[in-house]
Amino acid sequence: MTREFISPTPAVTPTTKSVSNSSEIKIGHYIITMDGVAGVSKANTGRLKTFQSRWDEMCTKLDDAVVLTGITPSSSIETCMGLNHPLRGVGLSMTFSSCISKALKSNYDFAFFYEDDATLFDEKFCSKDYQQKLINSFPSDGLVMLLGGHHFKVKNAGLFDLSTANAFVPLKVSHGSYGFGAAKKNFETLSSHMAKSASSAVQSGSSASPDVSIYWKAIFSMNKIYATNPLAVDHEKGVFSNTWNGVRGDEDWMGNKMALDEVVEKWKKEGNEEDLWWLLGGRVLCGLGVAGGVCSWRKRKRKKDSE
């Protein structure tokens, strides 16, 4: 299902204020890559250039009138070299931390961050005017603006008509950190959170999940994670994943669509919705034999859903 981009308007209650009422915002763009990092898979070779080429190719589709108002060429996207670490997700979390700190030092009002296997769904995101409008209407309680992702679970889904274009939809949980944005007021919070998450994983010898752990941070900081609707960034299929140390398959990741209604509805039909408690520690408690009542209930529910 194809969605026509519209001038962003908040898909939130009228009382929610936007991030900025300014007509001109200083916006930063950052690309995280392992291309050229020592000790990583050779599959990373050339990925930065590929990202840049695809970005510019998409931006050339804009009408001349839009180009005159300003675009974001790949040459203006600053590079953050990835950190290689043996524990899954730790290097990525550390890289995000340093990259967000870089945005803070550059004094950007808002910044977007991409992984080098991210691709644009639509050329309109190249437009600086479109980005300005998107940011101006971003809810003030938004910790992170997700441009893409998969396995979405929507907060108060009944309040939103996901088949129509709403600029932002609040989420309970999702996966994928290959495209997101944040406001300056949240840079320090996010950078610190990513660093602590990586440090905790190293101390315990476990993995880190920057895409999921931000939901904990949103809860404790009384903020929300919002996804743009329609989505702006896709995730390339069939390429090497540094996180999982293997080639990502060609299967439908349920996030490689612009329309959130298709993503959310398919996820519901699969019967695989996971709540935040389970994703961020519940499975560990069940494995240790703690919270037995809840674990038994979940086991029965999952069995019933699979029938």
Short mmCIF file of C-alpha atoms in Angstrom, two decimals:
data_model
loop_
_atom_site.label_atom_id
_atom_site.label_comp_id
_atom_site.label_asym_id
_atom_site.label_seq_id
_atom_site.Cartn_x
_atom_site.Cartn_y
_atom_site.Cartn_z
CA MET A 1 0.00 0.00 0.00
CA THR A 2 1.50 3.34 -1.06
CA ARG A 3 1.08 6.39 1.12
CA GLU A 4 1.33 9.99 -0.12
CA PHE A 5 3.42 12.13 2.21
CA ILE A 6 1.57 15.04 3.75
CA SER A 7 2.70 18.10 5.68
CA PRO A 8 3.23 16.65 9.17
CA THR A 9 0.59 17.24 11.82
CA PRO A 10 0.80 15.56 15.24
CA ALA A 11 -1.21 12.37 15.73
CA VAL A 12 -1.55 13.28 19.39
CA THR A 13 -3.98 15.12 21.61
CA PRO A 14 -4.35 18.86 20.89
CA THR A 15 -2.85 19.72 24.29
CA THR A 16 0.53 18.18 23.40
CA LYS A 17 3.06 20.86 22.55
CA SER A 18 5.59 20.47 19.76
CA VAL A 19 9.36 20.44 20.12
CA SER A 20 9.81 23.83 18.53
CA ASN A 21 7.77 26.65 17.09
CA SER A 22 10.80 28.04 15.31
CA SER A 23 10.67 28.30 11.53
CA GLU A 24 14.37 27.54 11.21
CA ILE A 25 16.01 24.70 13.13
CA LYS A 26 19.64 23.65 13.01
CA ILE A 27 19.48 20.00 11.94
CA GLY A 28 22.30 17.46 12.04
CA HIS A 29 22.54 14.15 10.19
CA TYR A 30 24.86 11.28 11.17
CA ILE A 31 25.67 7.93 9.59
CA ILE A 32 27.07 5.07 11.66
CA THR A 33 29.26 2.66 9.74
CA MET A 34 31.74 -0.16 10.27
CA ASP A 35 33.19 0.39 6.80
CA GLY A 36 36.93 0.77 7.39
CA VAL A 37 36.92 -0.38 11.02
CA ALA A 38 39.67 -2.89 11.79
CA GLY A 39 38.72 -6.47 12.66
CA VAL A 40 35.19 -6.45 11.23
CA SER A 41 33.73 -8.54 8.43
CA LYS A 42 34.85 -7.70 4.90
CA ALA A 43 31.14 -7.46 4.09
CA ASN A 44 31.32 -3.92 5.51
CA THR A 45 33.64 -2.77 2.75
CA GLY A 46 31.98 -0.18 0.53
CA ARG A 47 28.80 0.13 2.60
CA LEU A 48 29.30 3.80 3.41
CA LYS A 49 29.68 4.71 -0.24
CA THR A 50 26.63 2.59 -1.10
CA PHE A 51 24.55 4.42 1.51
CA GLN A 52 25.67 7.79 0.17
CA SER A 53 24.98 6.83 -3.46
CA ARG A 54 21.49 5.54 -2.70
CA TRP A 55 20.67 8.60 -0.62
CA ASP A 56 21.72 11.01 -3.38
CA GLU A 57 19.94 8.97 -6.03
CA MET A 58 16.71 9.21 -4.04
CA CYS A 59 17.14 12.95 -3.48
CA THR A 60 17.49 13.60 -7.23
CA LYS A 61 13.82 12.58 -7.61
CA LEU A 62 12.69 15.80 -5.91
CA ASP A 63 11.04 18.47 -8.03
CA ASP A 64 13.21 21.44 -8.92
CA ALA A 65 10.98 23.74 -6.87
CA VAL A 66 11.65 21.65 -3.77
CA VAL A 67 15.38 21.50 -4.48
CA LEU A 68 15.50 25.29 -4.51
CA THR A 69 14.21 25.37 -0.91
CA GLY A 70 17.14 23.20 0.17
CA ILE A 71 17.98 19.49 0.36
CA THR A 72 20.23 17.29 2.46
CA PRO A 73 22.91 15.74 0.22
CA SER A 74 24.86 12.76 1.52
CA SER A 75 27.96 14.95 1.70
CA SER A 76 26.34 16.84 4.60
CA ILE A 77 25.77 13.65 6.61
CA GLU A 78 28.56 13.35 9.17
CA THR A 79 30.22 9.97 9.70
CA CYS A 80 30.44 8.20 13.07
CA MET A 81 32.83 5.25 12.85
CA GLY A 82 31.47 2.19 14.61
CA LEU A 83 33.17 0.57 17.59
CA ASN A 84 33.89 -3.13 17.27
CA HIS A 85 33.03 -5.19 20.38
CA PRO A 86 32.54 -8.96 20.79
CA LEU A 87 29.34 -8.61 22.84
CA ARG A 88 26.23 -8.16 20.69
CA GLY A 89 24.88 -4.63 20.64
CA VAL A 90 27.60 -3.21 22.89
CA GLY A 91 29.64 -1.63 20.10
CA LEU A 92 26.50 -0.15 18.54
CA SER A 93 25.36 1.30 21.87
CA MET A 94 28.79 2.83 22.49
CA THR A 95 28.83 4.27 18.97
CA PHE A 96 25.39 5.81 19.38
CA SER A 97 26.52 7.32 22.66
CA SER A 98 29.56 9.01 21.13
CA CYS A 99 27.67 10.02 18.00
CA ILE A 100 24.88 11.69 19.97
CA SER A 101 27.52 13.48 22.07
CA LYS A 102 29.00 14.73 18.81
CA ALA A 103 25.61 16.21 17.88
CA LEU A 104 25.42 17.89 21.28
CA LYS A 105 28.86 19.47 20.86
CA SER A 106 27.85 20.68 17.40
CA ASN A 107 24.93 22.51 19.00
CA TYR A 108 22.28 21.06 16.70
CA ASP A 109 18.65 21.64 17.69
CA PHE A 110 17.69 18.24 16.33
CA ALA A 111 19.66 15.37 14.82
CA PHE A 112 18.91 12.25 12.80
CA PHE A 113 21.00 9.08 13.06
CA TYR A 114 21.20 6.26 10.52
CA GLU A 115 22.91 2.91 10.23
CA ASP A 116 24.65 2.36 6.90
CA ASP A 117 22.16 -0.30 5.77
CA ALA A 118 19.26 2.15 6.03
CA THR A 119 17.54 3.35 2.87
CA LEU A 120 14.93 6.05 2.29
CA PHE A 121 11.39 5.02 1.45
CA ASP A 122 10.70 8.33 -0.24
CA GLU A 123 12.63 11.28 -1.66
CA LYS A 124 10.61 13.85 0.29
CA PHE A 125 12.66 13.27 3.43
CA CYS A 126 15.62 14.82 1.57
CA SER A 127 13.81 18.16 1.67
CA LYS A 128 15.03 20.47 4.44
CA ASP A 129 11.62 22.14 4.46
CA TYR A 130 9.95 18.77 5.05
CA GLN A 131 12.38 17.97 7.87
CA GLN A 132 11.69 21.36 9.48
CA LYS A 133 7.94 20.77 9.41
CA LEU A 134 8.36 17.26 10.80
CA ILE A 135 10.49 18.49 13.71
CA ASN A 136 8.29 21.52 14.41
CA SER A 137 5.31 19.22 14.92
CA PHE A 138 7.13 16.55 16.94
CA PRO A 139 5.46 16.19 20.38
CA SER A 140 7.43 17.77 23.23
CA ASP A 141 7.21 14.55 25.27
CA GLY A 142 8.96 12.60 22.51
CA LEU A 143 12.30 11.13 23.57
CA VAL A 144 12.97 9.57 20.17
CA MET A 145 11.44 9.96 16.71
CA LEU A 146 11.66 6.60 14.95
CA LEU A 147 11.96 6.88 11.17
CA GLY A 148 11.82 3.12 10.73
CA GLY A 149 11.69 -0.15 12.61
CA HIS A 150 9.83 -3.44 12.84
CA HIS A 151 7.67 -5.42 15.26
CA PHE A 152 5.80 -2.31 16.36
CA LYS A 153 3.34 -2.37 19.21
CA VAL A 154 1.26 0.81 19.32
CA LYS A 155 0.07 2.62 22.44
CA ASN A 156 -3.72 3.09 22.49
CA ALA A 157 -3.98 1.71 18.95
CA GLY A 158 -7.75 2.16 18.96
CA LEU A 159 -7.34 5.95 19.07
CA PHE A 160 -5.49 6.07 15.74
CA ASP A 161 -6.61 5.30 12.24
CA LEU A 162 -3.36 3.74 11.08
CA SER A 163 -4.65 3.42 7.53
CA THR A 164 -4.40 7.20 7.13
CA ALA A 165 -1.30 9.35 7.37
CA ASN A 166 -0.76 10.62 10.90
CA ALA A 167 2.57 12.27 11.51
CA PHE A 168 3.40 10.49 14.77
CA VAL A 169 2.15 7.39 16.55
CA PRO A 170 3.20 6.53 20.14
CA LEU A 171 4.71 3.07 20.58
CA LYS A 172 4.90 0.53 23.39
CA VAL A 173 7.84 -1.30 21.87
CA SER A 174 9.59 -1.91 18.56
CA HIS A 175 12.85 -3.23 17.13
CA GLY A 176 15.46 -1.60 14.94
CA SER A 177 17.66 1.47 15.42
CA TYR A 178 18.62 2.04 11.79
CA GLY A 179 16.89 5.42 11.55
CA PHE A 180 15.81 7.79 14.32
CA GLY A 181 15.95 11.39 15.47
CA ALA A 182 16.06 13.30 18.75
CA ALA A 183 15.88 16.87 20.00
CA LYS A 184 18.82 18.68 21.58
CA LYS A 185 17.21 18.62 25.03
CA ASN A 186 17.42 14.80 24.95
CA PHE A 187 20.95 14.38 23.54
CA GLU A 188 22.68 14.15 26.91
CA THR A 189 20.03 11.80 28.31
CA LEU A 190 20.24 9.44 25.35
CA SER A 191 24.03 9.50 25.15
CA SER A 192 24.36 8.73 28.84
CA HIS A 193 21.74 5.99 28.63
CA MET A 194 23.49 4.29 25.70
CA ALA A 195 26.85 4.42 27.49
CA LYS A 196 25.40 2.97 30.72
CA SER A 197 23.58 0.25 28.79
CA ALA A 198 26.83 -0.79 27.11
CA SER A 199 28.75 -0.66 30.40
CA SER A 200 26.16 -2.83 32.16
CA ALA A 201 26.29 -5.39 29.36
CA VAL A 202 30.09 -5.56 29.55
CA GLN A 203 30.03 -6.02 33.34
CA SER A 204 27.47 -8.83 33.11
CA GLY A 205 28.91 -10.36 29.95
CA SER A 206 25.54 -10.05 28.22
CA SER A 207 24.24 -8.26 25.14
CA ALA A 208 22.87 -4.74 24.75
CA SER A 209 19.78 -3.71 22.79
CA PRO A 210 19.76 0.05 22.16
CA ASP A 211 16.56 -0.16 20.12
CA VAL A 212 14.58 -1.77 22.94
CA SER A 213 16.23 -0.25 26.01
CA ILE A 214 15.21 3.28 25.00
CA TYR A 215 11.65 2.34 25.96
CA TRP A 216 12.79 1.86 29.56
CA LYS A 217 14.40 5.29 29.44
CA ALA A 218 11.22 6.80 28.03
CA ILE A 219 9.18 5.30 30.86
CA PHE A 220 11.48 6.53 33.62
CA SER A 221 11.82 10.00 32.08
CA MET A 222 8.05 10.30 31.56
CA ASN A 223 8.49 10.57 27.80
CA LYS A 224 7.38 8.57 24.76
CA ILE A 225 8.83 6.95 21.68
CA TYR A 226 7.01 7.98 18.50
CA ALA A 227 7.16 6.54 14.99
CA THR A 228 6.57 8.69 11.95
CA ASN A 229 3.54 7.56 9.97
CA PRO A 230 4.24 6.88 7.17
CA LEU A 231 7.70 5.57 7.96
CA ALA A 232 10.65 7.31 6.30
CA VAL A 233 13.49 4.77 6.48
CA ASP A 234 13.70 1.18 5.30
CA HIS A 235 16.17 -1.57 6.28
CA GLU A 236 18.11 -3.21 3.48
CA LYS A 237 17.51 -6.93 3.12
CA GLY A 238 20.02 -9.64 2.31
CA VAL A 239 23.06 -7.84 3.73
CA PHE A 240 25.51 -8.66 6.49
CA SER A 241 24.36 -7.73 9.99
CA ASN A 242 27.16 -6.76 12.39
CA THR A 243 24.78 -7.13 15.31
CA TRP A 244 23.91 -10.72 14.50
CA ASN A 245 27.20 -11.58 12.75
CA GLY A 246 25.45 -13.03 9.73
CA VAL A 247 23.54 -12.19 6.58
CA ARG A 248 20.09 -10.76 7.14
CA GLY A 249 17.54 -12.77 5.16
CA ASP A 250 15.20 -11.60 2.43
CA GLU A 251 12.15 -12.26 4.56
CA ASP A 252 9.60 -9.55 5.32
CA TRP A 253 10.76 -7.91 8.54
CA MET A 254 7.33 -6.32 9.04
CA GLY A 255 9.02 -2.96 9.09
CA ASN A 256 9.96 -2.67 5.46
CA LYS A 257 6.74 -0.86 4.59
CA MET A 258 5.84 2.79 4.73
CA ALA A 259 2.36 2.26 6.13
CA LEU A 260 2.16 1.54 9.85
CA ASP A 261 -1.25 -0.08 9.48
CA GLU A 262 0.26 -2.91 7.43
CA VAL A 263 3.16 -3.34 9.84
CA VAL A 264 1.10 -3.35 13.04
CA GLU A 265 -1.75 -5.44 11.68
CA LYS A 266 0.54 -8.15 10.31
CA TRP A 267 2.37 -8.31 13.61
CA LYS A 268 -0.94 -8.77 15.45
CA LYS A 269 -2.04 -11.51 13.07
CA GLU A 270 1.21 -13.36 13.63
CA GLY A 271 0.22 -13.63 17.30
CA ASN A 272 3.69 -12.63 18.37
CA GLU A 273 3.14 -9.34 20.17
CA GLU A 274 5.61 -9.03 23.02
CA ASP A 275 5.13 -6.69 25.94
CA LEU A 276 7.87 -4.49 27.32
CA TRP A 277 8.10 -6.47 30.59
CA TRP A 278 8.96 -9.65 28.68
CA LEU A 279 11.42 -8.03 26.30
CA LEU A 280 13.32 -6.15 28.99
CA GLY A 281 13.80 -8.74 31.67
CA GLY A 282 10.69 -10.86 32.04
CA ARG A 283 12.21 -13.71 30.09
CA VAL A 284 15.21 -13.66 32.43
CA LEU A 285 12.99 -13.81 35.53
CA CYS A 286 11.06 -16.72 34.06
CA GLY A 287 14.31 -18.50 33.28
CA LEU A 288 15.38 -18.09 36.91
CA GLY A 289 12.07 -19.43 38.15
CA VAL A 290 10.92 -16.05 39.49
CA ALA A 291 7.45 -14.55 38.86
CA GLY A 292 6.08 -18.02 38.27
CA GLY A 293 2.41 -17.00 38.04
CA VAL A 294 3.00 -14.48 35.28
CA CYS A 295 5.34 -16.84 33.46
CA SER A 296 2.79 -19.67 33.51
CA TRP A 297 0.10 -17.34 32.20
CA ARG A 298 2.35 -16.19 29.35
CA LYS A 299 3.23 -19.77 28.46
CA ARG A 300 -0.45 -20.73 28.22
CA LYS A 301 -1.22 -17.61 26.18
CA ARG A 302 1.61 -18.19 23.70
CA LYS A 303 0.55 -21.82 23.27
CA LYS A 304 -3.02 -20.76 22.60
CA ASP A 305 -1.90 -18.09 20.11
CA SER A 306 0.13 -20.64 18.19
CA GLU A 307 -2.79 -23.05 17.80
#
